[in-house]
Each structure stands twice: as structure tokens, then as C-alpha cells.
CSV table of C-alpha atoms in Angstrom, one decimal:
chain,number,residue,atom,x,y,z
Q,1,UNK,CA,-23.1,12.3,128.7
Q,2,UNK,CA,-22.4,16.0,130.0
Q,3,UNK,CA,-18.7,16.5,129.7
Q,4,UNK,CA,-19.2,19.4,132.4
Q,5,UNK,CA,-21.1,17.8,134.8
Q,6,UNK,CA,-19.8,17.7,138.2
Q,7,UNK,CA,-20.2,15.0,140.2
Q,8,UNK,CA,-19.8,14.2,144.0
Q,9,UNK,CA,-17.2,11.1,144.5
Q,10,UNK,CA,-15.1,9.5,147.4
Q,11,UNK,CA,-11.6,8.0,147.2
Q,12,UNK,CA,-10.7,5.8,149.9
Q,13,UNK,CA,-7.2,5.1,151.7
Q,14,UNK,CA,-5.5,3.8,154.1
Q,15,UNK,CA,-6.0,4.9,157.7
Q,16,UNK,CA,-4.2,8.0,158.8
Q,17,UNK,CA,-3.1,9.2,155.3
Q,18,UNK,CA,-6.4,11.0,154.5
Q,19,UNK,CA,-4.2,14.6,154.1
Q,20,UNK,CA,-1.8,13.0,151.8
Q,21,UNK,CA,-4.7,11.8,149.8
Q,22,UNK,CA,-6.3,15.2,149.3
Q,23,UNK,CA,-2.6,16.6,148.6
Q,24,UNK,CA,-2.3,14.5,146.0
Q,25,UNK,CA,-6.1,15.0,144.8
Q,26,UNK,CA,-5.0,19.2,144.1
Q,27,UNK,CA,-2.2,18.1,143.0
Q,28,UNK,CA,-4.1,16.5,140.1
Q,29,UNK,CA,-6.4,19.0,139.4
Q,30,UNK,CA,-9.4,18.7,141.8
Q,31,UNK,CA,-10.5,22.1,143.0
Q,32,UNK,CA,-11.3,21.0,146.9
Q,33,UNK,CA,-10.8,17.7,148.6
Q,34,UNK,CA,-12.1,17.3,152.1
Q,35,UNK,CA,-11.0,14.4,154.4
Q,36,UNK,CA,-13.4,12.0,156.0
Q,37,UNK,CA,-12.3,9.1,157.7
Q,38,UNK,CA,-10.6,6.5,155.2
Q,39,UNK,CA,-10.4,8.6,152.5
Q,40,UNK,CA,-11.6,12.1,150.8
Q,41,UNK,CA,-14.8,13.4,148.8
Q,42,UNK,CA,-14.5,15.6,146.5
Q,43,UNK,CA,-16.4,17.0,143.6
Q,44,UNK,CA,-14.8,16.0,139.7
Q,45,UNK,CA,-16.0,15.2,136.4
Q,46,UNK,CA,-16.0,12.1,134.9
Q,47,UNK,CA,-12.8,12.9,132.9
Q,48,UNK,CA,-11.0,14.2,136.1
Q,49,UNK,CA,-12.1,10.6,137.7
Q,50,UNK,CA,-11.0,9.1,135.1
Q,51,UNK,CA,-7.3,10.9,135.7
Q,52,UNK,CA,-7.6,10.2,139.4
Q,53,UNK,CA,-7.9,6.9,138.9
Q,54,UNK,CA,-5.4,6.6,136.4
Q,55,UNK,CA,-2.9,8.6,138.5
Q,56,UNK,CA,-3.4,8.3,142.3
Q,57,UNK,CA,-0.9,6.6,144.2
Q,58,UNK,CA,-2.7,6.6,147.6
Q,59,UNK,CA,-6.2,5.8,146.6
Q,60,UNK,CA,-7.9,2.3,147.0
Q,61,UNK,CA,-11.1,3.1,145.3
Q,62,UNK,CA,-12.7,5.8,143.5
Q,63,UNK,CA,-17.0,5.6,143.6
Q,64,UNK,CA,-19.7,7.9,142.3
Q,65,UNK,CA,-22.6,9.2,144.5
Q,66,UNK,CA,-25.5,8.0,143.2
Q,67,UNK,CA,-27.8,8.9,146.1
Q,68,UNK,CA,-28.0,9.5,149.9
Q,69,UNK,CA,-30.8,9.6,152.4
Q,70,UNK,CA,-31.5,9.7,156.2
Q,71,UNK,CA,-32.0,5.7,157.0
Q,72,UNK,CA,-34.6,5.5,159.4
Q,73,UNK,CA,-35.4,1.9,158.7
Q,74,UNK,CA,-34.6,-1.1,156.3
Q,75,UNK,CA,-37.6,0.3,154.2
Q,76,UNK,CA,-35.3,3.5,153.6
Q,77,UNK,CA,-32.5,1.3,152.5
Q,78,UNK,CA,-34.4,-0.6,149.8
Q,79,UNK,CA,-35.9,2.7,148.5
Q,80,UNK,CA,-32.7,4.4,148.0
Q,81,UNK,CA,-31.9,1.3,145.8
Q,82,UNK,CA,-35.1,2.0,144.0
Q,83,UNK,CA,-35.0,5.7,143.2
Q,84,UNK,CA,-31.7,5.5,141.9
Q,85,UNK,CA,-31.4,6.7,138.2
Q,86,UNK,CA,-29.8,3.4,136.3
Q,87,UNK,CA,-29.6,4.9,132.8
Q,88,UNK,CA,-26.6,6.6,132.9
Q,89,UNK,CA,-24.1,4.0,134.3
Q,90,UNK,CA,-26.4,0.7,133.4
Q,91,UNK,CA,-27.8,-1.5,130.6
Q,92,UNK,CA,-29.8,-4.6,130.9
Q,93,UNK,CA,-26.6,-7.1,129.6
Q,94,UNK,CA,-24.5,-6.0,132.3
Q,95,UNK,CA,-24.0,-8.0,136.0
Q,96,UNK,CA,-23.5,-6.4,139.0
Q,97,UNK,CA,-23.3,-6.8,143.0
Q,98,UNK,CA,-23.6,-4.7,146.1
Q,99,UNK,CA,-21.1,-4.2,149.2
Q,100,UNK,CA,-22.1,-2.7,152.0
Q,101,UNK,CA,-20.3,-1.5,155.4
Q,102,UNK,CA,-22.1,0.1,158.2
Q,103,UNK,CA,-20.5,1.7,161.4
Q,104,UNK,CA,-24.0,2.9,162.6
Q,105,UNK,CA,-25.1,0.7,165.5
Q,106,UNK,CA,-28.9,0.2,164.3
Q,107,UNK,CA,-27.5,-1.6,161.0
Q,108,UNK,CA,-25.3,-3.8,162.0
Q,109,UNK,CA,-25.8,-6.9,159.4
Q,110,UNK,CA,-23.9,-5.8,156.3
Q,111,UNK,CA,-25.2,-8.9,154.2
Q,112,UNK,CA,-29.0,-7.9,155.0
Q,113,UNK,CA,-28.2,-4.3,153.7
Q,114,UNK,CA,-26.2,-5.2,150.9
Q,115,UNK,CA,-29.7,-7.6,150.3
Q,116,UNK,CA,-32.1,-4.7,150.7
Q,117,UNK,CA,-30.2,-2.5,148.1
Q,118,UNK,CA,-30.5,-5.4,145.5
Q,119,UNK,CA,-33.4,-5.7,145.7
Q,120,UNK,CA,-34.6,-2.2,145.3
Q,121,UNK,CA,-32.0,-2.0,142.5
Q,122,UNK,CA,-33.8,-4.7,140.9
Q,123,UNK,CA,-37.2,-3.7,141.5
Q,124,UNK,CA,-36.0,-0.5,139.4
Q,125,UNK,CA,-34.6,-2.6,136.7
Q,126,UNK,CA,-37.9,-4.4,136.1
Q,127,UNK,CA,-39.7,-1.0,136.7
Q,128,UNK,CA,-36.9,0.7,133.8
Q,129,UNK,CA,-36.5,-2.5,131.2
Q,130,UNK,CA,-39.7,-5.0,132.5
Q,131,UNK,CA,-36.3,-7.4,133.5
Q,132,UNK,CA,-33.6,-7.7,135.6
Q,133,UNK,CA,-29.9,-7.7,135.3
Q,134,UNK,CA,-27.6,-10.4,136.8
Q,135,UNK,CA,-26.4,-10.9,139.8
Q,136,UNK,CA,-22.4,-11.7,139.4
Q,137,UNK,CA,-20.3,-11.6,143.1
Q,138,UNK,CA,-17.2,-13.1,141.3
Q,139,UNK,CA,-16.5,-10.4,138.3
Q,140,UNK,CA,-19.0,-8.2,138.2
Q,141,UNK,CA,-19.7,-5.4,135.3
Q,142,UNK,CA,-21.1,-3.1,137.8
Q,143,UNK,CA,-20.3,-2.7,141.5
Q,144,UNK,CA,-22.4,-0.9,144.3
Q,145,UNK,CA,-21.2,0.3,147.2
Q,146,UNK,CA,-23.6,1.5,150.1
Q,147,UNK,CA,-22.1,3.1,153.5
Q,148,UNK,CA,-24.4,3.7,156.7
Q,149,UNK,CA,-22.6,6.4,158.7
Q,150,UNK,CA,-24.8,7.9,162.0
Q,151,UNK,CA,-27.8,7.0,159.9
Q,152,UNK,CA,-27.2,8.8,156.8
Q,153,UNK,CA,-26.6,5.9,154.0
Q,154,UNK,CA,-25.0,6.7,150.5
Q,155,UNK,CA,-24.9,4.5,147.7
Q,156,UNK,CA,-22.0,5.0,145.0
Q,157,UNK,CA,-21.0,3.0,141.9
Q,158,UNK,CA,-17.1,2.4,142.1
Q,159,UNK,CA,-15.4,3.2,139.2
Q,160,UNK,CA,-12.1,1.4,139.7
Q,161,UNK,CA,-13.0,-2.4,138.9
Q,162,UNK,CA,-10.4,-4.2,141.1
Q,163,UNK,CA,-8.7,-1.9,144.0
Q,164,UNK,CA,-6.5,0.3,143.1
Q,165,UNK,CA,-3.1,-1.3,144.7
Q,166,UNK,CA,-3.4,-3.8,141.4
Q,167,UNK,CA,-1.1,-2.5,139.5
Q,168,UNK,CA,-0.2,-5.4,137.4
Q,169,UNK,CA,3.0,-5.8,138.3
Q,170,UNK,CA,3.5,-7.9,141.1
Q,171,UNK,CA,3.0,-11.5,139.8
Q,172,UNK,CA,4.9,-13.0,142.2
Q,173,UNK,CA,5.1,-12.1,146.1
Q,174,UNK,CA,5.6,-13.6,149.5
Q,175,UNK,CA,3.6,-13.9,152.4
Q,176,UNK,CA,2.2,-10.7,153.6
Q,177,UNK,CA,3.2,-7.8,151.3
Q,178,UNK,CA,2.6,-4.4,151.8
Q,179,UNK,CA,-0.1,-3.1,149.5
Q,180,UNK,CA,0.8,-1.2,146.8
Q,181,UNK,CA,-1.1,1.8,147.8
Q,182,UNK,CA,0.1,2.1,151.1
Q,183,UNK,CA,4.1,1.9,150.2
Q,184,UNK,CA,3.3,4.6,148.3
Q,185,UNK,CA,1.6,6.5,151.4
Q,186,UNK,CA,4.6,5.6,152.9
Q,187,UNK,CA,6.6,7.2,150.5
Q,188,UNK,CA,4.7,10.6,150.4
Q,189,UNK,CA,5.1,10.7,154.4
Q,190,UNK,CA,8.5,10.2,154.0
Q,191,UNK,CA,8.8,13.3,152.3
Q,192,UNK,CA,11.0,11.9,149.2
Q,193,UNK,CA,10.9,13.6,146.2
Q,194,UNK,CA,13.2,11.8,144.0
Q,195,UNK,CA,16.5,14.3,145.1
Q,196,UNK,CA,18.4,11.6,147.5
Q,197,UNK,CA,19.0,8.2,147.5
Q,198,UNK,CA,15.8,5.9,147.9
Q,199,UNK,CA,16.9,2.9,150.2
Q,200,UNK,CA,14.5,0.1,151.1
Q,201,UNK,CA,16.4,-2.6,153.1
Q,202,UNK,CA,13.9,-5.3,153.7
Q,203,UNK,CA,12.6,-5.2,150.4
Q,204,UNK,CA,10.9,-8.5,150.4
Q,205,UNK,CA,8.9,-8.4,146.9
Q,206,UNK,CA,10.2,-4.8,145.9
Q,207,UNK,CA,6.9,-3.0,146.4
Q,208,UNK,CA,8.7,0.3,148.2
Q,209,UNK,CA,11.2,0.4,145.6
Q,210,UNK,CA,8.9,-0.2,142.6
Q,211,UNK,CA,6.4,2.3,144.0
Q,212,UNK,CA,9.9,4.9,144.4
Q,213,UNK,CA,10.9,4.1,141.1
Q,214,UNK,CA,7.3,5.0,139.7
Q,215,UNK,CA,7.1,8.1,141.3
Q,216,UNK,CA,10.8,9.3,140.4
Q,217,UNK,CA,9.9,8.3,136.9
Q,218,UNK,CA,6.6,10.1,136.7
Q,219,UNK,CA,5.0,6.4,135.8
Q,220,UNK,CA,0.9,6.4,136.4
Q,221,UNK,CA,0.1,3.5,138.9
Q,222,UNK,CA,-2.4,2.4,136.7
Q,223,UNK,CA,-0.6,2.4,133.4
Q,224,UNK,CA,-0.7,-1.2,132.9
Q,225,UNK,CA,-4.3,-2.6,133.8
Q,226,UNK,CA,-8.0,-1.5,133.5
Q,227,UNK,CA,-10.6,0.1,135.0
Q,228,UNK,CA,-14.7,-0.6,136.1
Q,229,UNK,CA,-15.7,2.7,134.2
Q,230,UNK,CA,-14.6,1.2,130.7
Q,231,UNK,CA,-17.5,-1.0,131.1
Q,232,UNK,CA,-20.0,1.6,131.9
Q,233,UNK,CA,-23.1,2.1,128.9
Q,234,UNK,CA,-21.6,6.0,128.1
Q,235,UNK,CA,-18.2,5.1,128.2
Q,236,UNK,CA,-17.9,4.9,124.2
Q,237,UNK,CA,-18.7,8.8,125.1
Q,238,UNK,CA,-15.3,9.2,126.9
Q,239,UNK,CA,-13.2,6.7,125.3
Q,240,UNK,CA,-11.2,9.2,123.2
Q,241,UNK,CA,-10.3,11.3,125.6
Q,242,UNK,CA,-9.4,8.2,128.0
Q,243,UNK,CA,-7.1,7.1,125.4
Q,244,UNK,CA,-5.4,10.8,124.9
Q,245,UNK,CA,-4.6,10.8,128.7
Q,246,UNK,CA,-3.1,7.2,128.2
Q,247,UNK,CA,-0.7,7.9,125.2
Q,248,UNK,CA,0.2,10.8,127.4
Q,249,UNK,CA,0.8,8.9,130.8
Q,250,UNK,CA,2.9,6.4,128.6
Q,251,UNK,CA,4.8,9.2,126.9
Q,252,UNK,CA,5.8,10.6,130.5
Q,253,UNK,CA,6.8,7.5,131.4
Q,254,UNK,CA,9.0,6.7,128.5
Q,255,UNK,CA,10.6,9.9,128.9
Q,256,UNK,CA,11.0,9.4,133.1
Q,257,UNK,CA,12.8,6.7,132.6
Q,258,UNK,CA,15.0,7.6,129.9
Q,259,UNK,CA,16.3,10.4,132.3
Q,260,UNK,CA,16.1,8.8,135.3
Q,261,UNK,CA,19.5,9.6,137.4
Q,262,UNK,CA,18.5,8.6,140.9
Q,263,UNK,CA,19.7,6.0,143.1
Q,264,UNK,CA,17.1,3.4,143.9
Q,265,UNK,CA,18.4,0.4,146.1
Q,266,UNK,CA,16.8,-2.8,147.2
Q,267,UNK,CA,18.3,-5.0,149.5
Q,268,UNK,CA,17.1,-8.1,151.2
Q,269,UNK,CA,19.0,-11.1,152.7
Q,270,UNK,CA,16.8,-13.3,151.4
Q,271,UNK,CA,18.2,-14.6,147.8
Q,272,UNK,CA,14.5,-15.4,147.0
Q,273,UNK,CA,12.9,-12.4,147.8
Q,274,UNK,CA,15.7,-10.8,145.7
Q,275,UNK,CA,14.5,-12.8,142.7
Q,276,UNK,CA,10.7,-12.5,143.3
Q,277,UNK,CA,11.4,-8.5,143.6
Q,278,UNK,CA,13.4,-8.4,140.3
Q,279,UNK,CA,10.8,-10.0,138.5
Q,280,UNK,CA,8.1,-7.3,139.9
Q,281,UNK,CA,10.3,-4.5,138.8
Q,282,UNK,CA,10.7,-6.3,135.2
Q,283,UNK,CA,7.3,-6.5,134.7
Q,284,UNK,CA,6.8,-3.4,135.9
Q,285,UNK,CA,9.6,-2.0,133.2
Q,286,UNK,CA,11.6,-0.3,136.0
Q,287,UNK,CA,14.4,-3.2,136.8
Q,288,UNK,CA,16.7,-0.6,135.1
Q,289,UNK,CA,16.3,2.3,137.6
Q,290,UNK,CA,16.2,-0.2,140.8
Q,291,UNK,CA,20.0,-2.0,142.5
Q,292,UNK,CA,19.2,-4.9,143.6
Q,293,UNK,CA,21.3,-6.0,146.7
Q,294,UNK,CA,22.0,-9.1,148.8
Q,295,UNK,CA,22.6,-8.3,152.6
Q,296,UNK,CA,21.6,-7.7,155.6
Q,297,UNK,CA,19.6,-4.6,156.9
Q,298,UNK,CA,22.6,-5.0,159.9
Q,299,UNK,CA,25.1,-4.5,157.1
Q,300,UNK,CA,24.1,-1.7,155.3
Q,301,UNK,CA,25.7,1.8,155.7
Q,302,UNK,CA,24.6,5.0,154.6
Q,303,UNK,CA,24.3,8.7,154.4
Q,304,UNK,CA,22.4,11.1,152.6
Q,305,UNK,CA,19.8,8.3,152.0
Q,306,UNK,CA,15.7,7.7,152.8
Q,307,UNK,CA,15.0,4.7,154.0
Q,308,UNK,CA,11.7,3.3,153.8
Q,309,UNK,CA,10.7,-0.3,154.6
Q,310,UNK,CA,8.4,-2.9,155.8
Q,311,UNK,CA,10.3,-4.8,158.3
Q,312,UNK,CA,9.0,-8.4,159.6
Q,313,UNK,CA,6.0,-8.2,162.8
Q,314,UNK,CA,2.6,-9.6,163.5
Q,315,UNK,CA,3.4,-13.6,163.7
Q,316,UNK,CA,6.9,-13.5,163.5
Q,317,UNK,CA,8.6,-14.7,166.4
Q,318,UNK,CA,12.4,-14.6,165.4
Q,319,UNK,CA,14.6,-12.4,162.4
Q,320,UNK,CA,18.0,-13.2,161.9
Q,321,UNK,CA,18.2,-15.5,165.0
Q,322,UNK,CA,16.9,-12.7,167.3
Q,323,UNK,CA,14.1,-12.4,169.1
Q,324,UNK,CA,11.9,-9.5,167.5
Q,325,UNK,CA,11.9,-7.2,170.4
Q,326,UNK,CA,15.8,-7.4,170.1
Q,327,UNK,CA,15.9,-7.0,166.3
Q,328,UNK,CA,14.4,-3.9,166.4
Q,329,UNK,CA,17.0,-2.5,169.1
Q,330,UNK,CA,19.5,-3.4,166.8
Q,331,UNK,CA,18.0,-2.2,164.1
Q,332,UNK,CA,17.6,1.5,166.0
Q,333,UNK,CA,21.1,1.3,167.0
Q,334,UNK,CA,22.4,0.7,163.6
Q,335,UNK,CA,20.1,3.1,161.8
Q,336,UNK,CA,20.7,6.0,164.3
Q,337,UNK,CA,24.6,6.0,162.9
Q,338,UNK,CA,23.9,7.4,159.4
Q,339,UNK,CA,24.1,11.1,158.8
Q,340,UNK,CA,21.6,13.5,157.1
Q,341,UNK,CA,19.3,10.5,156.6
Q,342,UNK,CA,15.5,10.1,157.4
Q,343,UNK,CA,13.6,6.6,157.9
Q,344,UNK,CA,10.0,5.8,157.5
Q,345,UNK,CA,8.8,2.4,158.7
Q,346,UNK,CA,5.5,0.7,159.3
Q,347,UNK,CA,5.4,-1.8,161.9
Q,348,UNK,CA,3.4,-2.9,165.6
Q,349,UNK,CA,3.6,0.8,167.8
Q,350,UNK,CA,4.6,-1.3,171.0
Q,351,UNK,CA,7.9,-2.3,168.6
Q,352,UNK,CA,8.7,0.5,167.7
Q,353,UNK,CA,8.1,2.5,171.1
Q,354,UNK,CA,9.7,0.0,173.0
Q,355,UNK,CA,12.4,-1.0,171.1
Q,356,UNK,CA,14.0,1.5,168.2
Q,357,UNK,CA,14.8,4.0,171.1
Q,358,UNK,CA,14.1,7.0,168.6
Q,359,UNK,CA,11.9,9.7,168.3
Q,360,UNK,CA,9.4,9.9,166.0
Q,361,UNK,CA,9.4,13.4,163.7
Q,362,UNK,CA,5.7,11.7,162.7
Q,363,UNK,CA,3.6,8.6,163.7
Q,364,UNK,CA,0.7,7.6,161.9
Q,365,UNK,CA,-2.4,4.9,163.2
Q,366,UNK,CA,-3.1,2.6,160.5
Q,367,UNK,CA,-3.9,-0.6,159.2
Q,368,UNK,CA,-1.8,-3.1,157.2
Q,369,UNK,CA,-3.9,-5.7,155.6
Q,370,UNK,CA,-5.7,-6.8,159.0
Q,371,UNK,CA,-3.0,-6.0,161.8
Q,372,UNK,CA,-3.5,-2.3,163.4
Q,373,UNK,CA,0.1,-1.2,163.3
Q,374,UNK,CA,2.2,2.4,162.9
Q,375,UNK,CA,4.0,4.6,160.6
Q,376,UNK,CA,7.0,6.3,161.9
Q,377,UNK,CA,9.3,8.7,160.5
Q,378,UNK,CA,12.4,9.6,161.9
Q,379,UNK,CA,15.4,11.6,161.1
Q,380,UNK,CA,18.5,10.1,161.2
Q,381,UNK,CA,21.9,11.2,163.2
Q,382,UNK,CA,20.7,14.7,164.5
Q,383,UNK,CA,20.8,14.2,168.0
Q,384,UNK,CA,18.0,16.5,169.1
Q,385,UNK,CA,15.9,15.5,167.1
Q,386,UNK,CA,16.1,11.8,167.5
Q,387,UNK,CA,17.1,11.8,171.3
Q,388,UNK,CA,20.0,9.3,170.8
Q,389,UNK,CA,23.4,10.7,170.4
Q,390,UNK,CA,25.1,9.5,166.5
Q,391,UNK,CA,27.8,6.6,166.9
């Protein structure tokens, strides 16, 4: 393959973080990111993909353009399928399958688009090798990815395999966790940078605290799994190279952690959730830079600290004997008494407007899992700022 070649690719996110995204994108190298909603395109090589999905914190997926066109009908659908040049990124022996999302109005049946690209895929298969591949929804070699936006359909290969929030470290969990690639959204909004005390309260399984620990220890996200692009035809092309930037990820990691002088704490009332989030940070090798603490959110003072946390909404009716509404006062009233402290939480926007009697340095619209909910920063006993006076 062309080490040089450029080519055009798209990272998704979550909702709302799109500008940390492309941050993070120059941050590791790529020239110009632009937002679109979701995520950011941008134009890489394969070896710079290959970092970006290594190293990004914030991305969900990372997909290849393979070709776009102006979908006037189903017929244009199936022929982008068709003209697509399979040599590069396919073989006969491999299996693959096709998702497909459409917010334009005159394709509304994702199945039936997803159908029409298979089929000119395979049409081009028989055309290329006289046979076609397999079709394999469970664990696919190969997966195709077509949007339909305002008519205008692209169709990208994803290089990531399994989304990028499975890191490999969370074998155990409870109901509900955040994803991995969202605490750490969470945490760039936050604006910590490893200086202060990291804080997350409500830790449940430990993601925030694993993510923090990750980031203060300059540990790639994706330092203990693999990736979709390994099983790509030319990848035998790339393979040293991928290995050099993996010997060198796990050398910066060794060394991050070996220095690391921070204060990372988890706390969480419930005993279990303490044990499940250990665990996580073991397998994770980072138990050693996280304190793990039982007690309530109610209980804990602090100054000088971030605090970033996931506390309990959607379904629940009831923390701690309280009804949630009067949780979260409690929860503002408490907070607002530590000094030269900042908090970042994601829950429901009617909680947290109605009920944390703060305001906001930053709110962010997004999505956790299925429930539409809200990022919030605030900073913590400065009275202007927050419009309630410290106690």
C-alpha cells in the first residue's frame, strides 16, 4: 500500500463533544479536523489512523471513505456498493456486514439500505473474484458503514473492530455504566490536566477514575485489545510499524506510572461497587495510582479537588432514602462548600436546573447510552461565579 496516501476518514463521538474530539485529533498529529455532528472528518494516513485509534480517548469509531454520491433513488444506493474498489481492504476468505443510519427523510428504512449496499457489494465480489464473500452479522472481518445525510450517502469501512470505549478493562460492571469514551469526554471538559486532585464520588465501576488515571499516566486507551484494520488484506504492509507505535505506547505507560504522583480518589457507598471498581483498575494495571474509598458523596470534603461523576437518574426513583429531586439539592449544597474546586457531572438537565441551584461555567446536550441528558461544569465556592454564596 502507499505509505503517503491520504485518505478521508470520520471519527465519531458523543453528542456535544465534537470540539474536544478535533482538539484531541491536532493534538495527535492530524493537520485539520473539522466537526460534523457526532463526530469529526478529517484527512490521515493509514498509519496516523492507526495512532488515532490507538490513542483517542473521545472517539467511538474510526471509518474510511470509500465512496460518496448524491442518492437520488435506491438504484444510487446499490451502485455505490458496486463501484467500490474491494482490493485494497478485501479478500475473498474474509466475512463482512453492512450498517446503515439515515437522517434524510426519503430513506427512512435503515435495514432496506443496509440490504441494497450488500448487495451491490456482492454483485462487485462476483464481478472481482467470480464469488462472493460471507455474510457474518455476529463477528464480522469486515464492516461497512453507509450514512444518508440530505441525500448525499457515504459508505466507509470502520477500522476499529468493536467500538472504541472497549478497552478491555472493565470485566465486571453494574447496571448502567457510563461508557468509556464519554468519561473521558467528561474529563477533557472538565479541564483536568493531571495538576490537582482527581475526585470521582459516585464511582460505581471506576470508569472516571480509570479513565483519570489513564490520562495522568499517559496510558493509550487501546493498549490492551485489538483493532478491525489488523484483519485488513494489506495489513501485513503496516504491521511493523503498528507494532513500533505499540512498544512505544507500552513504554510510556510503564514510565507514567512509575512516576505517577497525583491523587486519584474513588469513593462509593456501595461496598460492591467498590470491589467491582477495584478489579477494573487491576485489570487495567492502574489499582496503584487510584484510592479507593467507602462513603458517602454527603460525607466527603474537599478543596483544591475536580470532581467528576456520574451520579444515579433515568429510572431511579430514590438515593440514599431521598427522593432524587432532593438528592441533588443536597448534593448542590454540599458541593458548593469546597474551595478552589470545579465539578463536572452528567445527568437529566431538568435535575440539575432545578435542583443543584448552581450555575453552570458549561453545559453540554448529549446522550448517555439511550437517555438525552447534560454535562455541567461548575466551579466550586466562588460566589459569582456559581451564584450561591460558600458555607
Amino acid at each position: 500500500m502507499d505509505r503517503e496516501k491520504l485518505y478521508s476518514l470520520h471519527a465519531t463521538c458523543a453528542r456535544g463533544f465534537e470540539p474536544y474530539l478535533c482538539r484531541e485529533l491536532a493534538a495527535l498529529g492530524i493537520a485539520e479536523a473539522s466537526e460534523c455532528g457526532g463526530g469529526a472528518q478529517f484527512r490521515a494516513s493509514f498509519e496516523q489512523a492507526m495512532k488515532v485509534c490507538l490513542w483517542s480517548r473521545m472517539a467511538n469509531k474510526v471509518e474510511i471513505l470509500l465512496g460518496d454520491c448524491y442518492a437520488v433513488n435506491d438504484e444510487a444506493i446499490y451502485e455505490l456498493g458496486r463501484k467500490i474498489d474491494l482490493s485494497p481492504w478485501f479478500s475473498p476468505d474474509k466475512t463482512f456486514c453492512v450498517h446503515a443510519h439515515s437522517s434524510d427523510p426519503k430513506f427512512k428504512n435503515a435495514l432496506f439500505l443496509s440490504l441494497k449496499v450488500k448487495d451491490g457489494v456482492v454483485d462487485n465480489m462476483r464481478d472481482v473474484w467470480g464469488r462472493r464473500c460471507s455474510i457474518d452479522t455476529e463477528r464480522p472481518d469486515i464492516v461497512f458503514n453507509l450514512t444518508v445525510v440530505q441525500r448525499r450517502a457515504r459508505l466507509y469501512i470502520e477500522l476499529q473492530g468493536d467500538g472504541l470505549s472497549m478497552r478491555g478493562y472493565r470485566r465486571r460492571q453494574l447496571a448502567a455504566p457510563i461508557r468509556e469514551t464519554l468519561a473521558a469526554s467528561m474529563i477533557a471538559a472538565s479541564g483536568w490536566d493531571g495538576s490537582t486532585p482527581f475526585c470521582d464520588p459516585m464511582c460505581g465501576s471506576g470508569t472516571l477514575a480509570i479513565e483519570a488515571a489513564m490520562i495522568a499516566t499517559q496510558t493509550a486507551p487501546g493498549i490492551q485489545r485489538h483493532f478491525g484494520f489488523e484483519k485488513l488484506p494489506f495489513f501485513g504492509d503496516v504491521e511493523s510499524q503498528w507494532q513500533a507505535m505499540r512498544r512505544e505506547a507500552r513504554e510510556l505507560a510503564r514510565i507514567g506510572r512509575k512516576n505517577f504522583a497525583g491523587e486519584i480518589v474513588a469513593r462509593d457507598i456501595d461496598a460492591q461497587a467498590l470491589d467491582i471498581a477495584q478489579n477494573n483498575a487491576q485489570t487495567a494495571g492502574l489499582d496503584s495510582c487510584i484510592r479507593f474509598v467507602a462513603g458517602s458523596v454527603l460525607d466527603y470534603r474537599a478543596n483544591g479537588v475536580c470532581v467528576v461523576t456520574n451520579p444515579p437518574y433515568g429510572e431511579r426513583i430514590s438515593v440514599s432514602g431521598m427522593e432524587l429531586p432532593e438528592f441533588y439539592f443536597q448534593l448542590g449544597r454540599h458541593l458548593r462548600t469546597f474551595s478552589d474546586s470545579s465539578l463536572t457531572v452528567i445527568s437529566s438537565a431538568e435535575l440539575l436546573k432545578k435542583n443543584m441551584h448552581m450555575r453552570p461555567a458549561l453545559r453540554i446536550s448529549t446522550f448517555n447510552g439511550p437517555l438525552a441528558c447534560e454535562v455541567a461544569s461548575y466551579e466550586l465556592g466562588k460566589k459569582n461565579r456559581n451564584g450561591a454564596a460558600d458555607h
